[in-house]
CSV table of C-alpha atoms in Angstrom, one decimal:
chain,number,residue,atom,x,y,z
Y,1,MET,CA,113.2,96.5,84.8
Y,2,LYS,CA,110.5,98.2,87.0
Y,3,ASN,CA,111.2,99.4,90.0
Y,4,ASP,CA,109.2,97.6,92.5
Y,5,ASN,CA,110.7,98.8,95.8
Y,6,ALA,CA,109.3,102.3,94.9
Y,7,ASP,CA,105.8,101.3,94.5
Y,8,LEU,CA,106.2,99.5,98.1
Y,9,PHE,CA,107.7,102.7,99.4
Y,10,ILE,CA,104.7,104.8,98.3
Y,11,ILE,CA,102.1,102.1,99.3
Y,12,TYR,CA,103.9,102.0,103.0
Y,13,ILE,CA,103.8,105.8,103.1
Y,14,LEU,CA,99.9,105.9,102.1
Y,15,SER,CA,99.3,103.0,104.7
Y,16,LEU,CA,101.4,105.0,107.4
Y,17,PHE,CA,99.5,108.1,106.4
Y,18,ILE,CA,95.9,106.5,106.5
Y,19,TYR,CA,96.9,105.1,109.9
Y,20,LEU,CA,97.8,108.4,111.5
Y,21,ASN,CA,94.8,110.1,110.4
Y,22,PHE,CA,92.8,107.1,111.6
Y,23,CYS,CA,94.4,107.4,115.1
Y,24,ALA,CA,93.8,111.3,115.2
Y,25,PHE,CA,90.1,111.0,114.5
Y,26,VAL,CA,89.5,108.2,117.1
Y,27,PHE,CA,91.6,110.5,119.6
Y,28,VAL,CA,89.4,113.6,118.3
Y,29,PHE,CA,86.3,111.7,118.7
Y,30,THR,CA,87.1,110.0,122.0
Y,31,LEU,CA,87.9,113.6,123.5
Y,32,ARG,CA,84.6,114.9,121.9
Y,33,PHE,CA,82.9,112.2,123.4
Y,34,GLY,CA,84.2,112.5,127.0
Y,35,ASN,CA,83.2,116.2,126.8
Y,36,LEU,CA,79.8,115.4,125.8
Y,37,SER,CA,79.4,112.9,128.6
Y,38,SER,CA,80.9,115.0,131.5
């Protein structure tokens, strides 16, 4: 029997990692844009 829980856990971790990277990118982009405008 295949362990589907392990696959779901890996997908969850990858999704969370990508989400955090996206938030960090938006945060840095906003800071740089704010510095350029001011």
